[in-house]
Amino acid sequence: MKKKFTLSSVEARKDLATFLQRAARVGHESARLVANSGYLQVYVGILFPRGILDTTPTVLGLRVFSVGAEDNFDAVVPIMSLLSRIESSATAKQEELELPGEAISLAWAAITPPRRGWRRRKGIASEVLSNSSALGVARVTQALPENIGEAVLQKVRAEVWGTPLEENSRIPAGAAFAADALGFLSERMLQVHTVGNWVRLSSKSGYVLVRFHAVDDRWLENKD
């Protein structure tokens, strides 16, 4: 059966396209779309481990849209194919969007963040995240040799993007990179929440969700 959804407005269609374009711009090929109860959750995997010994945290970007109450599916699709469908439907002035054929599902696409139990923590300034993102990109660029293999690339990324921010040790540099790359830094501050081994950065533009390999004791402290 074909999977379809209807966004609530032309603006929502444009917002979805922009979100997907930003994810594609930083090298990501697939998106996970989950529709139920009148909402569409669109996840993109920004960073994720690629092996048992890889310590890279899983970093996801998320946008949520209102859709028809009857829309119900969970699918991983190629970003570029979905963007093509969005453009075609806009040209034809069609409200309903049909999903393209599903892509090979990566490990991050099987991870669903908790819905409950989130605890609010001290927020983080967008300026801090923007500066951390720029610094991380520079560090990755400087650390890479001219002839590089996938294993070396992933090791450098894990070291750089897994480093906690000085301003908030609960947040890895990879979360700053994701928030910057996906256009979530238009506000002065982002809210921070934690639950278990998860951290969430929230803005009006979207969410960055981080899953670590284990719970860090400092997350349980009551100071913020």
PDB file of C-alpha atoms in Angstrom:
ATOM      1  CA  MET A   1       0.000   0.000   0.000  1.00  0.00           C
ATOM      2  CA  LYS A   2       1.313   3.437  -0.905  1.00  0.00           C
ATOM      3  CA  LYS A   3       2.286   5.692   1.978  1.00  0.00           C
ATOM      4  CA  LYS A   4       0.992   9.252   1.760  1.00  0.00           C
ATOM      5  CA  PHE A   5       0.620  12.321   3.954  1.00  0.00           C
ATOM      6  CA  THR A   6      -0.900  15.778   3.756  1.00  0.00           C
ATOM      7  CA  LEU A   7       0.851  18.764   5.320  1.00  0.00           C
ATOM      8  CA  SER A   8      -1.213  21.517   6.915  1.00  0.00           C
ATOM      9  CA  SER A   9       0.026  24.409   4.741  1.00  0.00           C
ATOM     10  CA  VAL A  10       2.254  25.577   1.910  1.00  0.00           C
ATOM     11  CA  GLU A  11       4.622  27.030   4.537  1.00  0.00           C
ATOM     12  CA  ALA A  12       4.956  23.606   6.170  1.00  0.00           C
ATOM     13  CA  ARG A  13       5.842  22.081   2.792  1.00  0.00           C
ATOM     14  CA  LYS A  14       8.567  24.717   2.328  1.00  0.00           C
ATOM     15  CA  ASP A  15       9.868  24.162   5.864  1.00  0.00           C
ATOM     16  CA  LEU A  16      10.120  20.419   5.264  1.00  0.00           C
ATOM     17  CA  ALA A  17      11.992  20.958   2.005  1.00  0.00           C
ATOM     18  CA  THR A  18      14.432  23.372   3.677  1.00  0.00           C
ATOM     19  CA  PHE A  19      15.070  20.941   6.534  1.00  0.00           C
ATOM     20  CA  LEU A  20      15.796  18.092   4.117  1.00  0.00           C
ATOM     21  CA  GLN A  21      18.029  20.280   1.942  1.00  0.00           C
ATOM     22  CA  ARG A  22      20.118  21.268   4.954  1.00  0.00           C
ATOM     23  CA  ALA A  23      20.527  17.630   5.966  1.00  0.00           C
ATOM     24  CA  ALA A  24      21.547  16.674   2.421  1.00  0.00           C
ATOM     25  CA  ARG A  25      24.043  19.557   2.341  1.00  0.00           C
ATOM     26  CA  VAL A  26      26.072  17.961   5.133  1.00  0.00           C
ATOM     27  CA  GLY A  27      26.141  14.587   3.398  1.00  0.00           C
ATOM     28  CA  HIS A  28      23.097  12.730   4.651  1.00  0.00           C
ATOM     29  CA  GLU A  29      21.133  10.629   2.206  1.00  0.00           C
ATOM     30  CA  SER A  30      18.127   9.282   4.113  1.00  0.00           C
ATOM     31  CA  ALA A  31      15.364  10.503   6.402  1.00  0.00           C
ATOM     32  CA  ARG A  32      13.008   8.607   8.687  1.00  0.00           C
ATOM     33  CA  LEU A  33       9.367   9.718   8.592  1.00  0.00           C
ATOM     34  CA  VAL A  34       6.971   8.610  11.321  1.00  0.00           C
ATOM     35  CA  ALA A  35       3.307   9.627  10.981  1.00  0.00           C
ATOM     36  CA  ASN A  36       0.653   8.981  13.621  1.00  0.00           C
ATOM     37  CA  SER A  37      -1.985  10.794  15.693  1.00  0.00           C
ATOM     38  CA  GLY A  38      -1.994  13.794  13.349  1.00  0.00           C
ATOM     39  CA  TYR A  39       1.758  14.461  13.484  1.00  0.00           C
ATOM     40  CA  LEU A  40       4.687  13.724  11.189  1.00  0.00           C
ATOM     41  CA  GLN A  41       8.107  13.317  12.807  1.00  0.00           C
ATOM     42  CA  VAL A  42      10.985  13.714  10.354  1.00  0.00           C
ATOM     43  CA  TYR A  43      14.351  12.439  11.617  1.00  0.00           C
ATOM     44  CA  VAL A  44      17.764  12.782   9.980  1.00  0.00           C
ATOM     45  CA  GLY A  45      20.910  11.072  11.250  1.00  0.00           C
ATOM     46  CA  ILE A  46      23.660  13.687  11.560  1.00  0.00           C
ATOM     47  CA  LEU A  47      26.252  11.599  13.443  1.00  0.00           C
ATOM     48  CA  PHE A  48      26.254   7.956  14.488  1.00  0.00           C
ATOM     49  CA  PRO A  49      28.748   5.173  15.361  1.00  0.00           C
ATOM     50  CA  ARG A  50      29.825   2.885  12.546  1.00  0.00           C
ATOM     51  CA  GLY A  51      31.194  -0.032  14.515  1.00  0.00           C
ATOM     52  CA  ILE A  52      31.360  -1.665  17.945  1.00  0.00           C
ATOM     53  CA  LEU A  53      34.453   0.309  18.985  1.00  0.00           C
ATOM     54  CA  ASP A  54      33.246   3.629  17.575  1.00  0.00           C
ATOM     55  CA  THR A  55      32.465   6.038  20.436  1.00  0.00           C
ATOM     56  CA  THR A  56      30.701   8.649  18.286  1.00  0.00           C
ATOM     57  CA  PRO A  57      27.407   9.633  19.959  1.00  0.00           C
ATOM     58  CA  THR A  58      24.252   9.228  17.911  1.00  0.00           C
ATOM     59  CA  VAL A  59      23.043  12.725  16.955  1.00  0.00           C
ATOM     60  CA  LEU A  60      19.646  13.115  15.278  1.00  0.00           C
ATOM     61  CA  GLY A  61      17.849  16.139  13.887  1.00  0.00           C
ATOM     62  CA  LEU A  62      14.052  16.264  14.214  1.00  0.00           C
ATOM     63  CA  ARG A  63      11.255  18.409  12.786  1.00  0.00           C
ATOM     64  CA  VAL A  64       7.587  17.831  13.618  1.00  0.00           C
ATOM     65  CA  PHE A  65       4.687  18.765  11.305  1.00  0.00           C
ATOM     66  CA  SER A  66       0.906  18.533  11.498  1.00  0.00           C
ATOM     67  CA  VAL A  67      -0.608  16.034   9.023  1.00  0.00           C
ATOM     68  CA  GLY A  68      -3.913  14.284   8.457  1.00  0.00           C
ATOM     69  CA  ALA A  69      -5.201  12.205  11.358  1.00  0.00           C
ATOM     70  CA  GLU A  70      -5.462   9.174   9.061  1.00  0.00           C
ATOM     71  CA  ASP A  71      -1.774   9.269   8.055  1.00  0.00           C
ATOM     72  CA  ASN A  72       0.040   6.371   9.716  1.00  0.00           C
ATOM     73  CA  PHE A  73       3.426   4.958   8.708  1.00  0.00           C
ATOM     74  CA  ASP A  74       7.095   4.583   9.664  1.00  0.00           C
ATOM     75  CA  ALA A  75       9.478   4.668   6.701  1.00  0.00           C
ATOM     76  CA  VAL A  76      13.074   5.492   5.778  1.00  0.00           C
ATOM     77  CA  VAL A  77      13.334   7.160   2.366  1.00  0.00           C
ATOM     78  CA  PRO A  78      16.047   8.802   0.214  1.00  0.00           C
ATOM     79  CA  ILE A  79      16.154  12.540   0.920  1.00  0.00           C
ATOM     80  CA  MET A  80      16.693  13.573  -2.697  1.00  0.00           C
ATOM     81  CA  SER A  81      13.775  11.436  -3.901  1.00  0.00           C
ATOM     82  CA  LEU A  82      11.496  12.943  -1.264  1.00  0.00           C
ATOM     83  CA  LEU A  83      12.602  16.458  -2.222  1.00  0.00           C
ATOM     84  CA  SER A  84      11.734  15.660  -5.822  1.00  0.00           C
ATOM     85  CA  ARG A  85       8.252  14.521  -4.761  1.00  0.00           C
ATOM     86  CA  ILE A  86       7.758  17.717  -2.750  1.00  0.00           C
ATOM     87  CA  GLU A  87       8.770  19.872  -5.725  1.00  0.00           C
ATOM     88  CA  SER A  88       6.542  17.950  -8.122  1.00  0.00           C
ATOM     89  CA  SER A  89       3.509  18.154  -5.843  1.00  0.00           C
ATOM     90  CA  ALA A  90       4.025  21.899  -5.385  1.00  0.00           C
ATOM     91  CA  THR A  91       4.201  22.411  -9.163  1.00  0.00           C
ATOM     92  CA  ALA A  92       1.036  20.372  -9.635  1.00  0.00           C
ATOM     93  CA  LYS A  93      -0.615  22.110  -6.639  1.00  0.00           C
ATOM     94  CA  GLN A  94      -1.304  18.760  -4.996  1.00  0.00           C
ATOM     95  CA  GLU A  95      -1.865  18.797  -1.236  1.00  0.00           C
ATOM     96  CA  GLU A  96      -1.122  15.095  -0.771  1.00  0.00           C
ATOM     97  CA  LEU A  97       2.471  13.824  -0.863  1.00  0.00           C
ATOM     98  CA  GLU A  98       3.327  10.230  -1.695  1.00  0.00           C
ATOM     99  CA  LEU A  99       6.509   8.773  -0.231  1.00  0.00           C
ATOM    100  CA  PRO A 100       9.176   7.452  -2.626  1.00  0.00           C
ATOM    101  CA  GLY A 101      10.419   3.874  -2.380  1.00  0.00           C
ATOM    102  CA  GLU A 102      12.105   3.078   0.912  1.00  0.00           C
ATOM    103  CA  ALA A 103      15.875   3.235   1.343  1.00  0.00           C
ATOM    104  CA  ILE A 104      18.171   0.771   3.089  1.00  0.00           C
ATOM    105  CA  SER A 105      17.645   1.450   6.776  1.00  0.00           C
ATOM    106  CA  LEU A 106      20.765   2.501   8.712  1.00  0.00           C
ATOM    107  CA  ALA A 107      21.278   1.706  12.406  1.00  0.00           C
ATOM    108  CA  TRP A 108      20.302   5.205  13.559  1.00  0.00           C
ATOM    109  CA  ALA A 109      16.883   4.881  11.920  1.00  0.00           C
ATOM    110  CA  ALA A 110      15.929   2.121  14.365  1.00  0.00           C
ATOM    111  CA  ILE A 111      16.507   4.406  17.357  1.00  0.00           C
ATOM    112  CA  THR A 112      13.465   6.187  18.775  1.00  0.00           C
ATOM    113  CA  PRO A 113      13.954   8.807  21.527  1.00  0.00           C
ATOM    114  CA  PRO A 114      11.949   8.431  24.757  1.00  0.00           C
ATOM    115  CA  ARG A 115       8.640  10.283  24.869  1.00  0.00           C
ATOM    116  CA  ARG A 116       8.439  10.791  28.627  1.00  0.00           C
ATOM    117  CA  GLY A 117      10.660  11.423  31.609  1.00  0.00           C
ATOM    118  CA  TRP A 118      12.618  14.346  30.176  1.00  0.00           C
ATOM    119  CA  ARG A 119      14.096  16.641  32.824  1.00  0.00           C
ATOM    120  CA  ARG A 120      14.797  20.288  32.065  1.00  0.00           C
ATOM    121  CA  ARG A 121      18.394  21.423  32.547  1.00  0.00           C
ATOM    122  CA  LYS A 122      20.298  24.684  32.160  1.00  0.00           C
ATOM    123  CA  GLY A 123      19.854  26.106  28.639  1.00  0.00           C
ATOM    124  CA  ILE A 124      22.625  26.828  26.149  1.00  0.00           C
ATOM    125  CA  ALA A 125      23.211  29.994  24.116  1.00  0.00           C
ATOM    126  CA  SER A 126      22.962  29.742  20.335  1.00  0.00           C
ATOM    127  CA  GLU A 127      26.188  31.732  20.067  1.00  0.00           C
ATOM    128  CA  VAL A 128      28.016  29.072  22.068  1.00  0.00           C
ATOM    129  CA  LEU A 129      26.683  26.331  19.789  1.00  0.00           C
ATOM    130  CA  SER A 130      27.548  28.278  16.633  1.00  0.00           C
ATOM    131  CA  ASN A 131      31.110  28.912  17.811  1.00  0.00           C
ATOM    132  CA  SER A 132      31.541  25.284  18.887  1.00  0.00           C
ATOM    133  CA  SER A 133      30.310  24.070  15.511  1.00  0.00           C
ATOM    134  CA  ALA A 134      32.738  26.303  13.622  1.00  0.00           C
ATOM    135  CA  LEU A 135      35.628  25.240  15.871  1.00  0.00           C
ATOM    136  CA  GLY A 136      34.784  21.567  15.389  1.00  0.00           C
ATOM    137  CA  VAL A 137      34.627  21.872  11.601  1.00  0.00           C
ATOM    138  CA  ALA A 138      38.047  23.565  11.657  1.00  0.00           C
ATOM    139  CA  ARG A 139      39.480  20.819  13.894  1.00  0.00           C
ATOM    140  CA  VAL A 140      38.182  18.058  11.632  1.00  0.00           C
ATOM    141  CA  THR A 141      39.596  19.783   8.544  1.00  0.00           C
ATOM    142  CA  GLN A 142      43.006  20.317  10.143  1.00  0.00           C
ATOM    143  CA  ALA A 143      43.214  16.748  11.455  1.00  0.00           C
ATOM    144  CA  LEU A 144      42.516  15.004   8.160  1.00  0.00           C
ATOM    145  CA  PRO A 145      45.458  13.887   6.017  1.00  0.00           C
ATOM    146  CA  GLU A 146      45.413  14.322   2.226  1.00  0.00           C
ATOM    147  CA  ASN A 147      44.829  10.621   1.536  1.00  0.00           C
ATOM    148  CA  ILE A 148      42.249   9.397   3.995  1.00  0.00           C
ATOM    149  CA  GLY A 149      40.419   6.156   4.573  1.00  0.00           C
ATOM    150  CA  GLU A 150      36.962   5.760   6.096  1.00  0.00           C
ATOM    151  CA  ALA A 151      38.382   4.383   9.362  1.00  0.00           C
ATOM    152  CA  VAL A 152      40.616   7.435   9.900  1.00  0.00           C
ATOM    153  CA  LEU A 153      37.805   9.827   8.987  1.00  0.00           C
ATOM    154  CA  GLN A 154      35.425   8.241  11.459  1.00  0.00           C
ATOM    155  CA  LYS A 155      38.062   8.226  14.225  1.00  0.00           C
ATOM    156  CA  VAL A 156      38.684  11.959  13.777  1.00  0.00           C
ATOM    157  CA  ARG A 157      34.946  12.687  13.761  1.00  0.00           C
ATOM    158  CA  ALA A 158      34.403  10.632  16.916  1.00  0.00           C
ATOM    159  CA  GLU A 159      37.174  12.481  18.764  1.00  0.00           C
ATOM    160  CA  VAL A 160      36.055  15.955  17.678  1.00  0.00           C
ATOM    161  CA  TRP A 161      32.282  15.665  17.777  1.00  0.00           C
ATOM    162  CA  GLY A 162      32.197  13.516  20.914  1.00  0.00           C
ATOM    163  CA  THR A 163      34.045  16.184  22.937  1.00  0.00           C
ATOM    164  CA  PRO A 164      31.777  17.838  25.550  1.00  0.00           C
ATOM    165  CA  LEU A 165      31.331  21.599  25.444  1.00  0.00           C
ATOM    166  CA  GLU A 166      33.155  23.596  28.105  1.00  0.00           C
ATOM    167  CA  GLU A 167      29.998  25.614  28.750  1.00  0.00           C
ATOM    168  CA  ASN A 168      27.835  22.514  29.303  1.00  0.00           C
ATOM    169  CA  SER A 169      29.503  19.124  29.727  1.00  0.00           C
ATOM    170  CA  ARG A 170      26.242  17.315  28.969  1.00  0.00           C
ATOM    171  CA  ILE A 171      26.314  18.520  25.354  1.00  0.00           C
ATOM    172  CA  PRO A 172      28.814  17.097  22.822  1.00  0.00           C
ATOM    173  CA  ALA A 173      30.253  19.246  20.043  1.00  0.00           C
ATOM    174  CA  GLY A 174      28.340  17.083  17.565  1.00  0.00           C
ATOM    175  CA  ALA A 175      25.053  18.457  18.886  1.00  0.00           C
ATOM    176  CA  ALA A 176      26.296  21.987  18.228  1.00  0.00           C
ATOM    177  CA  PHE A 177      27.223  20.981  14.680  1.00  0.00           C
ATOM    178  CA  ALA A 178      23.766  19.485  14.090  1.00  0.00           C
ATOM    179  CA  ALA A 179      21.914  22.524  15.463  1.00  0.00           C
ATOM    180  CA  ASP A 180      23.993  24.839  13.297  1.00  0.00           C
ATOM    181  CA  ALA A 181      23.800  22.752  10.128  1.00  0.00           C
ATOM    182  CA  LEU A 182      20.020  22.314  10.390  1.00  0.00           C
ATOM    183  CA  GLY A 183      19.262  25.992  11.019  1.00  0.00           C
ATOM    184  CA  PHE A 184      18.090  25.669  14.631  1.00  0.00           C
ATOM    185  CA  LEU A 185      20.058  28.637  16.033  1.00  0.00           C
ATOM    186  CA  SER A 186      17.725  31.532  15.216  1.00  0.00           C
ATOM    187  CA  GLU A 187      16.848  31.993  18.908  1.00  0.00           C
ATOM    188  CA  ARG A 188      19.169  33.384  21.584  1.00  0.00           C
ATOM    189  CA  MET A 189      18.880  30.288  23.811  1.00  0.00           C
ATOM    190  CA  LEU A 190      18.011  26.624  23.299  1.00  0.00           C
ATOM    191  CA  GLN A 191      16.378  24.547  26.013  1.00  0.00           C
ATOM    192  CA  VAL A 192      18.201  21.450  27.255  1.00  0.00           C
ATOM    193  CA  HIS A 193      16.544  18.300  28.604  1.00  0.00           C
ATOM    194  CA  THR A 194      17.929  14.900  29.612  1.00  0.00           C
ATOM    195  CA  VAL A 195      16.583  11.423  30.304  1.00  0.00           C
ATOM    196  CA  GLY A 196      18.716   8.309  30.767  1.00  0.00           C
ATOM    197  CA  ASN A 197      21.540   8.443  28.226  1.00  0.00           C
ATOM    198  CA  TRP A 198      19.718  10.999  26.044  1.00  0.00           C
ATOM    199  CA  VAL A 199      20.134  14.790  25.717  1.00  0.00           C
ATOM    200  CA  ARG A 200      17.708  17.018  23.790  1.00  0.00           C
ATOM    201  CA  LEU A 201      18.234  20.557  22.531  1.00  0.00           C
ATOM    202  CA  SER A 202      14.968  22.315  21.694  1.00  0.00           C
ATOM    203  CA  SER A 203      14.237  25.410  19.622  1.00  0.00           C
ATOM    204  CA  LYS A 204      11.203  26.696  17.737  1.00  0.00           C
ATOM    205  CA  SER A 205      12.880  25.515  14.535  1.00  0.00           C
ATOM    206  CA  GLY A 206      13.425  21.901  15.601  1.00  0.00           C
ATOM    207  CA  TYR A 207      15.212  19.485  17.901  1.00  0.00           C
ATOM    208  CA  VAL A 208      18.634  17.890  18.230  1.00  0.00           C
ATOM    209  CA  LEU A 209      18.623  14.545  20.032  1.00  0.00           C
ATOM    210  CA  VAL A 210      21.781  12.886  21.321  1.00  0.00           C
ATOM    211  CA  ARG A 211      22.156   9.326  22.571  1.00  0.00           C
ATOM    212  CA  PHE A 212      25.336   8.310  24.378  1.00  0.00           C
ATOM    213  CA  HIS A 213      26.558   4.749  24.896  1.00  0.00           C
ATOM    214  CA  ALA A 214      25.933   4.914  28.645  1.00  0.00           C
ATOM    215  CA  VAL A 215      24.424   7.145  31.310  1.00  0.00           C
ATOM    216  CA  ASP A 216      26.886   9.691  32.734  1.00  0.00           C
ATOM    217  CA  ASP A 217      26.605  10.230  36.504  1.00  0.00           C
ATOM    218  CA  ARG A 218      26.883  13.997  36.128  1.00  0.00           C
ATOM    219  CA  TRP A 219      23.494  14.025  34.357  1.00  0.00           C
ATOM    220  CA  LEU A 220      21.882  12.995  37.644  1.00  0.00           C
ATOM    221  CA  GLU A 221      23.179  15.967  39.590  1.00  0.00           C
ATOM    222  CA  ASN A 222      20.599  18.508  40.779  1.00  0.00           C
ATOM    223  CA  LYS A 223      22.623  21.695  40.303  1.00  0.00           C
ATOM    224  CA  ASP A 224      20.843  22.679  37.060  1.00  0.00           C
TER     225      ASP A 224
END
